[in-house]
Short mmCIF file of N, CA and C and ligand atoms in Angstrom, two decimals:
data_model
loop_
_atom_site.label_atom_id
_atom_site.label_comp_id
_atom_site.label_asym_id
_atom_site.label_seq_id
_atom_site.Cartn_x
_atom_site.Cartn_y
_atom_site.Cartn_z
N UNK A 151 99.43 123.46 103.81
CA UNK A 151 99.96 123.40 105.18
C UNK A 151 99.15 124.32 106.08
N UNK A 152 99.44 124.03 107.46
CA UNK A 152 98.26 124.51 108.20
C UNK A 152 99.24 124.96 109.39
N UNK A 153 98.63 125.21 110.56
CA UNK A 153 99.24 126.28 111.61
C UNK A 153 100.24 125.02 111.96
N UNK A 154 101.48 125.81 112.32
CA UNK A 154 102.56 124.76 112.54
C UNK A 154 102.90 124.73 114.06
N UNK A 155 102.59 123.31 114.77
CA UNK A 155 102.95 123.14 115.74
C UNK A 155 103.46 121.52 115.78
N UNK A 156 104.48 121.28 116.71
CA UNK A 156 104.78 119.53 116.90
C UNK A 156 106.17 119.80 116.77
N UNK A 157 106.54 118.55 117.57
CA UNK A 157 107.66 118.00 117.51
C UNK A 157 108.87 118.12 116.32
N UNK A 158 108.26 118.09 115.69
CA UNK A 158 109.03 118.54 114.32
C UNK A 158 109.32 119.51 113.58
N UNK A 159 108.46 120.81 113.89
CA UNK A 159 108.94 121.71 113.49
C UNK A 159 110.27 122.77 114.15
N UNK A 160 110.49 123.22 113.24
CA UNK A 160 111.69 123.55 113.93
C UNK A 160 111.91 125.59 113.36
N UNK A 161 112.11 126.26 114.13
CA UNK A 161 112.53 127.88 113.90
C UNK A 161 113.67 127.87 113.36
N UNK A 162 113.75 128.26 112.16
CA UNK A 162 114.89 128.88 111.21
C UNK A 162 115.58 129.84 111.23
N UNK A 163 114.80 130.43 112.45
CA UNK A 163 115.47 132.29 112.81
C UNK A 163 116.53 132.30 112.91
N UNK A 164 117.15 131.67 113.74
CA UNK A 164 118.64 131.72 114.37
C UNK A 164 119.41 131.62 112.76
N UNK A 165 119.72 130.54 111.59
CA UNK A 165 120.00 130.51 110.81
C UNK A 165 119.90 131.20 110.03
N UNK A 166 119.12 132.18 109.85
CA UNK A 166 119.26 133.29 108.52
C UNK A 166 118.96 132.97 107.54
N UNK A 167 118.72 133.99 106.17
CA UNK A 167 118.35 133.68 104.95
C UNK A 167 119.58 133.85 103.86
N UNK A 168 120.76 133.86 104.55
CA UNK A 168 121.79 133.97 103.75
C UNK A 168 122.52 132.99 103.21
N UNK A 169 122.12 132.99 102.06
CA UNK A 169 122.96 131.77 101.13
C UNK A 169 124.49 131.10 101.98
N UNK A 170 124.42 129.92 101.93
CA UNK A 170 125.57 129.34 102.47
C UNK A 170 125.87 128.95 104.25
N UNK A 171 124.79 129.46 104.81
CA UNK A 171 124.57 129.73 106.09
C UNK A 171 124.08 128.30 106.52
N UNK A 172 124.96 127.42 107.93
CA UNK A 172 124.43 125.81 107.75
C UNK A 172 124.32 125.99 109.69
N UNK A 173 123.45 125.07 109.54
CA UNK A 173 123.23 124.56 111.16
C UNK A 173 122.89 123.63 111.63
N UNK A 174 123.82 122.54 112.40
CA UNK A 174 122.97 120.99 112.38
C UNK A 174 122.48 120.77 113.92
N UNK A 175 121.66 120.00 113.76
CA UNK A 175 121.08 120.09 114.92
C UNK A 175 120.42 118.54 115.15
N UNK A 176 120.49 118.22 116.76
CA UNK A 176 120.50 116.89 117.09
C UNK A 176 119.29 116.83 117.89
N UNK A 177 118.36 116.07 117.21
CA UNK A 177 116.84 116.16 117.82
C UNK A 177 116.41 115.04 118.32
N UNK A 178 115.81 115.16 119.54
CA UNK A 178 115.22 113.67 120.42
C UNK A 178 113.73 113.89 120.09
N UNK A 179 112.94 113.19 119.45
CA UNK A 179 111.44 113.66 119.36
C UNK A 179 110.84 112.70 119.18
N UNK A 180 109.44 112.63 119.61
CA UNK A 180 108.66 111.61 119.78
C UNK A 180 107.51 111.81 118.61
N UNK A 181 107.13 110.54 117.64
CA UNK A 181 106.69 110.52 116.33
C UNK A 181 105.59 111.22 116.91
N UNK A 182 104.56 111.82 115.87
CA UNK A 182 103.53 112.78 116.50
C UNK A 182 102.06 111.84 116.62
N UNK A 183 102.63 111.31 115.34
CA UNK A 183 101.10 110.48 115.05
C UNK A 183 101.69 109.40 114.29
N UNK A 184 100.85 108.05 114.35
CA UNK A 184 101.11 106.96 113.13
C UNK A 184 101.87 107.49 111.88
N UNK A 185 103.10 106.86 111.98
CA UNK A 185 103.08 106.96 110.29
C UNK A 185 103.61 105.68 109.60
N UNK A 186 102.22 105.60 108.67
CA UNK A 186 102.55 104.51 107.35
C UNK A 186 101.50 103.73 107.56
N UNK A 187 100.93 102.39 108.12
CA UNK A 187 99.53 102.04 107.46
C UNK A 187 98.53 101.28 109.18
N UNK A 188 97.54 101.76 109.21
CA UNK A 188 96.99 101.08 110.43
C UNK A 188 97.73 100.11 110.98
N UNK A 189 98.14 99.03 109.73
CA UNK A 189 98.50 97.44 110.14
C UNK A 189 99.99 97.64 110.62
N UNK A 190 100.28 98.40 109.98
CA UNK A 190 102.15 98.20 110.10
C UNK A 190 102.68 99.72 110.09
N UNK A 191 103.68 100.70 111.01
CA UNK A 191 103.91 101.44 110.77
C UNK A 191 104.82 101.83 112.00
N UNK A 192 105.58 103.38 112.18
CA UNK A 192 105.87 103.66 113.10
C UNK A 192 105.14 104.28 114.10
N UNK A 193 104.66 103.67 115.66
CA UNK A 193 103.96 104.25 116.12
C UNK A 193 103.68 105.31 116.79
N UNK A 194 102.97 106.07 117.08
CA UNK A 194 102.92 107.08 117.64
C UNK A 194 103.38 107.03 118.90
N UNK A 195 104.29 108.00 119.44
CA UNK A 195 104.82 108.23 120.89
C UNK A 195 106.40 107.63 120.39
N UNK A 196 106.79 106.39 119.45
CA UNK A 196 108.28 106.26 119.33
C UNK A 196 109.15 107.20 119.53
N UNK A 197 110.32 107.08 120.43
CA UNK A 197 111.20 107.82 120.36
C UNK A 197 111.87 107.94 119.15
N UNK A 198 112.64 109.08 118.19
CA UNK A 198 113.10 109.09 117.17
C UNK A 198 114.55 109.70 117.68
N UNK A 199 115.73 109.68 117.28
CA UNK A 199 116.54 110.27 117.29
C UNK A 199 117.18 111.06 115.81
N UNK A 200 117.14 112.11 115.63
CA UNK A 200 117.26 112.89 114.31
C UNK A 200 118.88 113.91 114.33
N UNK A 201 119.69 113.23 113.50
CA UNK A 201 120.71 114.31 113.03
C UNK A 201 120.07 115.06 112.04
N UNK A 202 120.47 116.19 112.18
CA UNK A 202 119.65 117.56 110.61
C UNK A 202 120.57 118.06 110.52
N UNK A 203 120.74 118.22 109.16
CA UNK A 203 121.35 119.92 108.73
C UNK A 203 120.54 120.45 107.70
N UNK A 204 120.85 121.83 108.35
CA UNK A 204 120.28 123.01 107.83
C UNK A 204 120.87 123.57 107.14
N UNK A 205 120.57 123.98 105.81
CA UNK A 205 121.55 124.96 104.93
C UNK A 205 120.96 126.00 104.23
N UNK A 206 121.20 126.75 103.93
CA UNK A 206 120.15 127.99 103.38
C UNK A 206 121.01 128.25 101.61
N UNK A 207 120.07 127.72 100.87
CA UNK A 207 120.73 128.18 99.50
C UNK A 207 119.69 129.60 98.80
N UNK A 208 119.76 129.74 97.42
CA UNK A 208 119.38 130.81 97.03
C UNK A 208 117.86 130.68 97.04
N UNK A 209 117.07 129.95 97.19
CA UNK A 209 115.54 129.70 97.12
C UNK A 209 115.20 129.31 98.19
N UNK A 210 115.64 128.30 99.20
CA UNK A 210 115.35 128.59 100.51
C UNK A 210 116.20 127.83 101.54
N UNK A 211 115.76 126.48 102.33
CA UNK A 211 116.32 126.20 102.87
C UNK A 211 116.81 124.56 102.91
N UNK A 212 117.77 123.77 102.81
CA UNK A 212 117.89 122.55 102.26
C UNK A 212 117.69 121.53 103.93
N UNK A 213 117.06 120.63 104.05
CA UNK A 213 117.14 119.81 104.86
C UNK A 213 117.62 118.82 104.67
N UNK A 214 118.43 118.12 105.23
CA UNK A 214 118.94 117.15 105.50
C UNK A 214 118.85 116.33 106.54
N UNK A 215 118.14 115.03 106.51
CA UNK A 215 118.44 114.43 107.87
C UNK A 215 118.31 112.85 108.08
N UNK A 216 119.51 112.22 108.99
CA UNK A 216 119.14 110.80 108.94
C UNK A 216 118.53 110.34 110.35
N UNK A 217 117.99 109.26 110.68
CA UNK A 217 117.51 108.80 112.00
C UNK A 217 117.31 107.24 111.38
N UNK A 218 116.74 106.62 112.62
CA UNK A 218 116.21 105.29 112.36
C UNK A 218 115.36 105.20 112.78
N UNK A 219 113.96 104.31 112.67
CA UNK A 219 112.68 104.05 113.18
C UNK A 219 112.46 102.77 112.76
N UNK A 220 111.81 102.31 114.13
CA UNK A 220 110.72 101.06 114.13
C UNK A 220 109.79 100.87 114.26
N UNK A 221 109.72 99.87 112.78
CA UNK A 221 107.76 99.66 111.77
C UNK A 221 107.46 98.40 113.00
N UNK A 222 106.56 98.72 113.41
CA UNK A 222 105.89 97.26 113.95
C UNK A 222 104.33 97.16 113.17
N UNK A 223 103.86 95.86 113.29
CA UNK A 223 102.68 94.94 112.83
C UNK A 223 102.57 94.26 113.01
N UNK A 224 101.85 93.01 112.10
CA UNK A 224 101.67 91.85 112.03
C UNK A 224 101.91 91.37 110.67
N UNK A 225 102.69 90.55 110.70
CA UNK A 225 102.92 89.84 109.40
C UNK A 225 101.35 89.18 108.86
N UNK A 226 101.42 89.55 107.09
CA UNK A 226 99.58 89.35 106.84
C UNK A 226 99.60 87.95 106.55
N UNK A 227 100.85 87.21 106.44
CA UNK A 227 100.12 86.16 106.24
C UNK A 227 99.91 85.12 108.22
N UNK A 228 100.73 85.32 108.98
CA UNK A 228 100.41 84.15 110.13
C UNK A 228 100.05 85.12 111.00
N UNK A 229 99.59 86.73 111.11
CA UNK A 229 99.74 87.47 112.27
C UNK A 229 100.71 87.54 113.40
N UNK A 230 101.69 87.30 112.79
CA UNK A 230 102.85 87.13 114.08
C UNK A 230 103.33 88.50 114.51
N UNK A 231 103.77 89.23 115.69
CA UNK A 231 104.35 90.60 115.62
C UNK A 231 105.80 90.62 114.57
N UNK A 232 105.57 92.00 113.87
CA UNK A 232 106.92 91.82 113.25
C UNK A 232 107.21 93.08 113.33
N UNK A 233 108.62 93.28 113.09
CA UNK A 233 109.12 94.12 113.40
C UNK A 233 110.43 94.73 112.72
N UNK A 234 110.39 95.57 112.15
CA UNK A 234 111.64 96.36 111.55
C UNK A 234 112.83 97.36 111.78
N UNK A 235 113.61 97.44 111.40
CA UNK A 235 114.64 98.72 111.54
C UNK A 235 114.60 99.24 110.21
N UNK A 236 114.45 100.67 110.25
CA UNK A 236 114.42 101.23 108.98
C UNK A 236 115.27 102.57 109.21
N UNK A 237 116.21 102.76 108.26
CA UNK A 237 117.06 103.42 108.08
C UNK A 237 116.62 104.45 107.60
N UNK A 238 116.55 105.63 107.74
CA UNK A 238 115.80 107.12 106.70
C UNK A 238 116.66 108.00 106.31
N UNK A 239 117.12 108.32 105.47
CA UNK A 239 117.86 109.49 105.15
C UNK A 239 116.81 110.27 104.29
N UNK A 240 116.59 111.55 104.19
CA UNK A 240 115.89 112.36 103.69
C UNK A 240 116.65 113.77 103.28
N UNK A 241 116.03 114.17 102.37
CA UNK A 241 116.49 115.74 101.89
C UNK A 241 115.68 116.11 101.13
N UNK A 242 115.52 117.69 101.61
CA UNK A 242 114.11 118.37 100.95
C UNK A 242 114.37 119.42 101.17
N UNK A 243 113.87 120.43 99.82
CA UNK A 243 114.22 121.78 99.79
C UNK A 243 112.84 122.58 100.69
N UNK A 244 113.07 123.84 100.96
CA UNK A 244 111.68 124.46 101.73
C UNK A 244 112.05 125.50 100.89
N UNK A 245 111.29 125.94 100.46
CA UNK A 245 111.03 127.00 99.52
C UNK A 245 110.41 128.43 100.66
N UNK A 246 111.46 129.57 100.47
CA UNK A 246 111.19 130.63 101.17
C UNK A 246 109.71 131.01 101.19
N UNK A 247 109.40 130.90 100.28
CA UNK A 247 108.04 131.74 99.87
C UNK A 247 107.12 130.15 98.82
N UNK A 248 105.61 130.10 98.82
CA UNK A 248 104.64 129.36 98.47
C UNK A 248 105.00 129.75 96.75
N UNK A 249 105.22 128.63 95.95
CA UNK A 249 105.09 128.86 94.59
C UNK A 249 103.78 129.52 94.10
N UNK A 250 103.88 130.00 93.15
CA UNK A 250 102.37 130.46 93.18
C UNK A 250 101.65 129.86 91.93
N UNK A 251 102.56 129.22 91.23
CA UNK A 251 101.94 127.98 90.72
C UNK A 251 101.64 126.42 91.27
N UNK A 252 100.08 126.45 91.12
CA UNK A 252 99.48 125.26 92.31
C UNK A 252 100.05 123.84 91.73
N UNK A 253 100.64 123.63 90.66
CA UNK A 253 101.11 122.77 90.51
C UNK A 253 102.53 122.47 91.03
N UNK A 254 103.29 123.25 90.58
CA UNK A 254 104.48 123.41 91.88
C UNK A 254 104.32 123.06 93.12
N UNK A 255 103.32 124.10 93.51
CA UNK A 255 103.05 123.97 95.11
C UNK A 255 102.42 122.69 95.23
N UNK A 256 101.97 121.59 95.05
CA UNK A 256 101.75 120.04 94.67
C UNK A 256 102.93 119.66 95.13
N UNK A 257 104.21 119.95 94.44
CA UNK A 257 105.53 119.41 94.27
C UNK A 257 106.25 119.73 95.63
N UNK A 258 105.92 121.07 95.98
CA UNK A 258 106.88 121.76 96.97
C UNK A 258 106.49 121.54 98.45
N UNK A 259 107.87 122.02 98.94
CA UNK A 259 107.40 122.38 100.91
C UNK A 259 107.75 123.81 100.85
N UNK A 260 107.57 124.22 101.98
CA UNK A 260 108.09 125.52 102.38
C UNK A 260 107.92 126.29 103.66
N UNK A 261 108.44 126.65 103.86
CA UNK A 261 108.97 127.42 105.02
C UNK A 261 107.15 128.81 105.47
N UNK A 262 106.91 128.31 106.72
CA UNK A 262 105.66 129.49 107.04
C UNK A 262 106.36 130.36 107.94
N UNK A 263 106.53 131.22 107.58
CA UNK A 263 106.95 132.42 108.43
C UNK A 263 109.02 131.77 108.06
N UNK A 264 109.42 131.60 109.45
CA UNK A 264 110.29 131.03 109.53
C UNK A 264 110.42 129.48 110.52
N UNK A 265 109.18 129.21 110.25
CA UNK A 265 109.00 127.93 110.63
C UNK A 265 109.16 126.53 109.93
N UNK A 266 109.44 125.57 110.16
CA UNK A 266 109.91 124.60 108.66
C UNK A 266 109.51 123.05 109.46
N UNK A 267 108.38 122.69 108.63
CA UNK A 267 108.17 121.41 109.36
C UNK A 267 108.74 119.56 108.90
N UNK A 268 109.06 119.15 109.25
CA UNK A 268 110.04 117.91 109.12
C UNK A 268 109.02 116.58 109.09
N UNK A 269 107.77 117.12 109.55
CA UNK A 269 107.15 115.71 109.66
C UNK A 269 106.62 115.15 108.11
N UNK A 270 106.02 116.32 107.59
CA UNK A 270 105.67 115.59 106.24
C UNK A 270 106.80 114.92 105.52
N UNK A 271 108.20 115.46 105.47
CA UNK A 271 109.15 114.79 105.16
C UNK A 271 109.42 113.07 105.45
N UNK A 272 109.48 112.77 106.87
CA UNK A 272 109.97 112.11 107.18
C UNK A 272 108.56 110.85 106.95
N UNK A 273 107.68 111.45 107.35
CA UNK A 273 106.56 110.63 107.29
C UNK A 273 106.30 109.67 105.87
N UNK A 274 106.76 110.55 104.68
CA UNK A 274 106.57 110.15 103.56
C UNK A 274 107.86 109.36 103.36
N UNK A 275 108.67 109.45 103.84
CA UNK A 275 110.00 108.46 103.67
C UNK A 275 109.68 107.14 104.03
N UNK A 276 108.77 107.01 105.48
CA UNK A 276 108.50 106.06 106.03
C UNK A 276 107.65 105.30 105.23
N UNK A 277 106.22 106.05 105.05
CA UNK A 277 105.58 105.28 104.03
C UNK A 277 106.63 105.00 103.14
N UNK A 278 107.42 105.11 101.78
CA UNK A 278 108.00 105.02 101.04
C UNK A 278 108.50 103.34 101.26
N UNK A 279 108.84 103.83 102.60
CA UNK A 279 110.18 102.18 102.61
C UNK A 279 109.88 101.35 103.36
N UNK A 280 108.17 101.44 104.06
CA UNK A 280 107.46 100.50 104.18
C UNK A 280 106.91 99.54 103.56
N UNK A 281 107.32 97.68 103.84
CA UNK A 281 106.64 96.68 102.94
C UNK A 281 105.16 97.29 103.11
N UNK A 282 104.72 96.71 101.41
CA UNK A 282 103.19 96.83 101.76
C UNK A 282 102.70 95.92 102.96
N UNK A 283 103.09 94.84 102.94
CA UNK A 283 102.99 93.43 102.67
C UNK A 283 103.86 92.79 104.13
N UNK A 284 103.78 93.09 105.41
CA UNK A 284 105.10 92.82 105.83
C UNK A 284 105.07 91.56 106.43
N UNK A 285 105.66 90.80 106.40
CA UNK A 285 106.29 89.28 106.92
C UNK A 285 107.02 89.21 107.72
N UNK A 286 107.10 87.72 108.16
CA UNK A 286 107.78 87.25 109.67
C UNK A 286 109.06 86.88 108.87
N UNK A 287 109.07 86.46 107.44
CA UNK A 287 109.62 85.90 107.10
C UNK A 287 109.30 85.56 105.32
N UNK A 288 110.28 85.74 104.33
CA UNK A 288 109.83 86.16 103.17
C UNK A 288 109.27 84.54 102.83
N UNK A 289 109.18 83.35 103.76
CA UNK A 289 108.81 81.98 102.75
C UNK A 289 107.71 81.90 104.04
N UNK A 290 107.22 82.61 104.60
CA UNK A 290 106.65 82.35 105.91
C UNK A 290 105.20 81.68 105.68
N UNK A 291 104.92 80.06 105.98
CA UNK A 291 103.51 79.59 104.92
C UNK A 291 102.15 80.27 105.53
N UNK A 292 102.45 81.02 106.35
CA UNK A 292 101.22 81.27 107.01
C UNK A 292 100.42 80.29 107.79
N UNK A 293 98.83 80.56 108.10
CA UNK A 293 98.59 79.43 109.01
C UNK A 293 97.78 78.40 108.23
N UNK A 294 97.53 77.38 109.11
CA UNK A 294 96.65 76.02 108.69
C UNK A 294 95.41 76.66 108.31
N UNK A 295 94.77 76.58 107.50
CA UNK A 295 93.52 76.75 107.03
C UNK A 295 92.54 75.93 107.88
N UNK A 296 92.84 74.71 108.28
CA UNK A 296 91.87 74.50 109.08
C UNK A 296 92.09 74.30 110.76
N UNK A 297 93.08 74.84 111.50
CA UNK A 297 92.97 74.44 112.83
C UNK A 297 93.49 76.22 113.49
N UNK A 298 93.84 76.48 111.91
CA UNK A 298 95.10 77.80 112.53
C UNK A 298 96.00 78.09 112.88
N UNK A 299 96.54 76.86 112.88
CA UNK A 299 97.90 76.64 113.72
C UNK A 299 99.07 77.05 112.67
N UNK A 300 100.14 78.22 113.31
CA UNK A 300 101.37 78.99 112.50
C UNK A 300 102.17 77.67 112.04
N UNK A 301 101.95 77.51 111.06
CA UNK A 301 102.70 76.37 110.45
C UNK A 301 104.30 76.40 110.02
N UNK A 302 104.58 77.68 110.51
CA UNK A 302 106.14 77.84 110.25
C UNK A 302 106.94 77.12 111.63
N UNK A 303 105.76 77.27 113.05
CA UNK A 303 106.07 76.69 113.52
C UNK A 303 106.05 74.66 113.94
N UNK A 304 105.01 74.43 112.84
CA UNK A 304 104.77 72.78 112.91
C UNK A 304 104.35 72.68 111.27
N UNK A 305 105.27 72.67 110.42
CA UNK A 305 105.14 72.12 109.34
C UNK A 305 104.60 71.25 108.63
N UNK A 306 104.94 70.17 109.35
CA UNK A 306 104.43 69.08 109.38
C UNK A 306 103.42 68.56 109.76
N UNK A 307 102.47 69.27 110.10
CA UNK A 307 101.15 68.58 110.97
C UNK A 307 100.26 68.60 109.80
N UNK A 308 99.16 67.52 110.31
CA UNK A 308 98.31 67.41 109.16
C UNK A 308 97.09 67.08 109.79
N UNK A 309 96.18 66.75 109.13
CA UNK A 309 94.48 66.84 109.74
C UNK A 309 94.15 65.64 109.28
N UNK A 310 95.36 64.52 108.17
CA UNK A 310 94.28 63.46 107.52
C UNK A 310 93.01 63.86 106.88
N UNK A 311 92.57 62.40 106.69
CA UNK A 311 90.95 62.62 106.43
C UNK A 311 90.32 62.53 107.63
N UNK A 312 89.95 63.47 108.31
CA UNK A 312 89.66 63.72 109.59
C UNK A 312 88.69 65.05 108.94
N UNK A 313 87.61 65.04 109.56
CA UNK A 313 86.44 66.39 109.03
C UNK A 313 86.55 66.89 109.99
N UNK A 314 86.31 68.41 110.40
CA UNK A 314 86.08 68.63 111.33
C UNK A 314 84.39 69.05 111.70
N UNK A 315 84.26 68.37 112.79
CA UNK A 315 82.93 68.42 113.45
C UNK A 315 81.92 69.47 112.78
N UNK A 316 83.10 70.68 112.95
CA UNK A 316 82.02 71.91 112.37
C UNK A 316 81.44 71.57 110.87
N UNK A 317 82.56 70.88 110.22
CA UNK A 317 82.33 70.94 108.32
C UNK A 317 80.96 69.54 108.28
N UNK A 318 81.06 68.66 109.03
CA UNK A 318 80.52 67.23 109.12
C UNK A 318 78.86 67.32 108.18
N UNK A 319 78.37 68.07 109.13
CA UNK A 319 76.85 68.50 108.76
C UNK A 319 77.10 69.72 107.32
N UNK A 320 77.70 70.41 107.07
CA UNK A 320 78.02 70.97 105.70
C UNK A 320 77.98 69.93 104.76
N UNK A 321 78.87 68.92 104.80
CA UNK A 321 79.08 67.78 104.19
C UNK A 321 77.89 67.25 103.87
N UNK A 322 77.62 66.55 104.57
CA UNK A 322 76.11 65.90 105.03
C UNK A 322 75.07 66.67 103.77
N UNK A 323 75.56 67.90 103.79
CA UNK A 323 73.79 68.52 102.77
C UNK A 323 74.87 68.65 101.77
N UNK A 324 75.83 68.37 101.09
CA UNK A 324 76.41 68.61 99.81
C UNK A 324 76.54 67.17 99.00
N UNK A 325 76.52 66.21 99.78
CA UNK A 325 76.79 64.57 99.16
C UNK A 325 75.05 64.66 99.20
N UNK A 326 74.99 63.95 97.93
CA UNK A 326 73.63 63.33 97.40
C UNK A 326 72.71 62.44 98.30
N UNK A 327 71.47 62.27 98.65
CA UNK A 327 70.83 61.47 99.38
C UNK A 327 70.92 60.06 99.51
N UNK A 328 71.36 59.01 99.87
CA UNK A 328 71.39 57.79 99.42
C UNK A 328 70.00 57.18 99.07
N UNK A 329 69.40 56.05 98.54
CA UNK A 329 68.27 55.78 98.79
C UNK A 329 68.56 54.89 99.49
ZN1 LIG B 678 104.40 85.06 109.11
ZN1 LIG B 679 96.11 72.44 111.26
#
């Protein structure tokens, strides 16, 4: 972790380091940066709305918090905009002090000074419960292979034996010469 600034972090001072000690707090914040995948994710600038609680047990400090956010993209198979509601509940301990085993610290968050940041949390939730894969629609056929056309919206259309202009001359050098 690195110098803590953003939307998400939040000062622990007021709360104390005394076991049992809780404080919830109702946060309006705007996502800092993308989170979850170029194609599909929550975007940067979304408004978030965040209930937290804060609780301080014997190792450090427990977070708690739910909100909702919306994944937008494109569905991969027809490119259509799509769009999600995703529910987040999260909880994560912050550890007063850096484990000083680096494998731990792999595992752990923790608290810099008395500063405690929420974004890696939440960010990784998002990835988490993001489709890889996201759709307009889980039977959605995608498009025509040859005209492009979103076939969820015209099912039924078809091309016949009809070449298209572009393929004609392809054709032309793949069928054998006549004599
Ligand atoms: Zn689709
Ligand atoms: Zn077509």
């Amino acid at each position: 972790m690195s110098v803590q600034t953003g939307p998400l972090v939040i000062d622990t001072h007021e709360l104390g380091r005394r076991p049992g000690n809780e404080r919830t707090y109702h946060l309006s914040v705007e996502v800092p940066a993308q989170w979850g995948y170029d194609v599909y994710g929550v975007p940067e600038g979304s408004l978030i709305d965040l209930e937290l609680r804060l609780e301080t047990i014997m190792d450090g400090i427990l977070a708690t918090g739910t909100t909702a956010v919306t994944a937008t993209g494109e569905c991969v198979r027809c490119l259509t905009d799509v769009e999600d509601e995703i529910d987040l509940e999260v909880q994560e301990l912050y550890l007063f002090d850096r484990p000083s085993d680096p494998e731990e610290a792999e595992e752990s968050q923790w608290l810099e000074g008395d500063l405690l940041d929420l974004e890696p949390t939440l960010r990784d939730a998002v990835v988490f419960a993001l489709p890889q894969h996201p759709l307009c629609d889980p039977e959605c056929p995608g498009l025509c292979p040859e005209c492009g056309a979103r076939l969820a919206d015209d099912p039924d259309h078809t091309h016949g034996a009809q070449i298209d202009p572009r393929w004609s001359a392809l054709t032309q050098m793949i069928e054998p010469p006549k004599e």
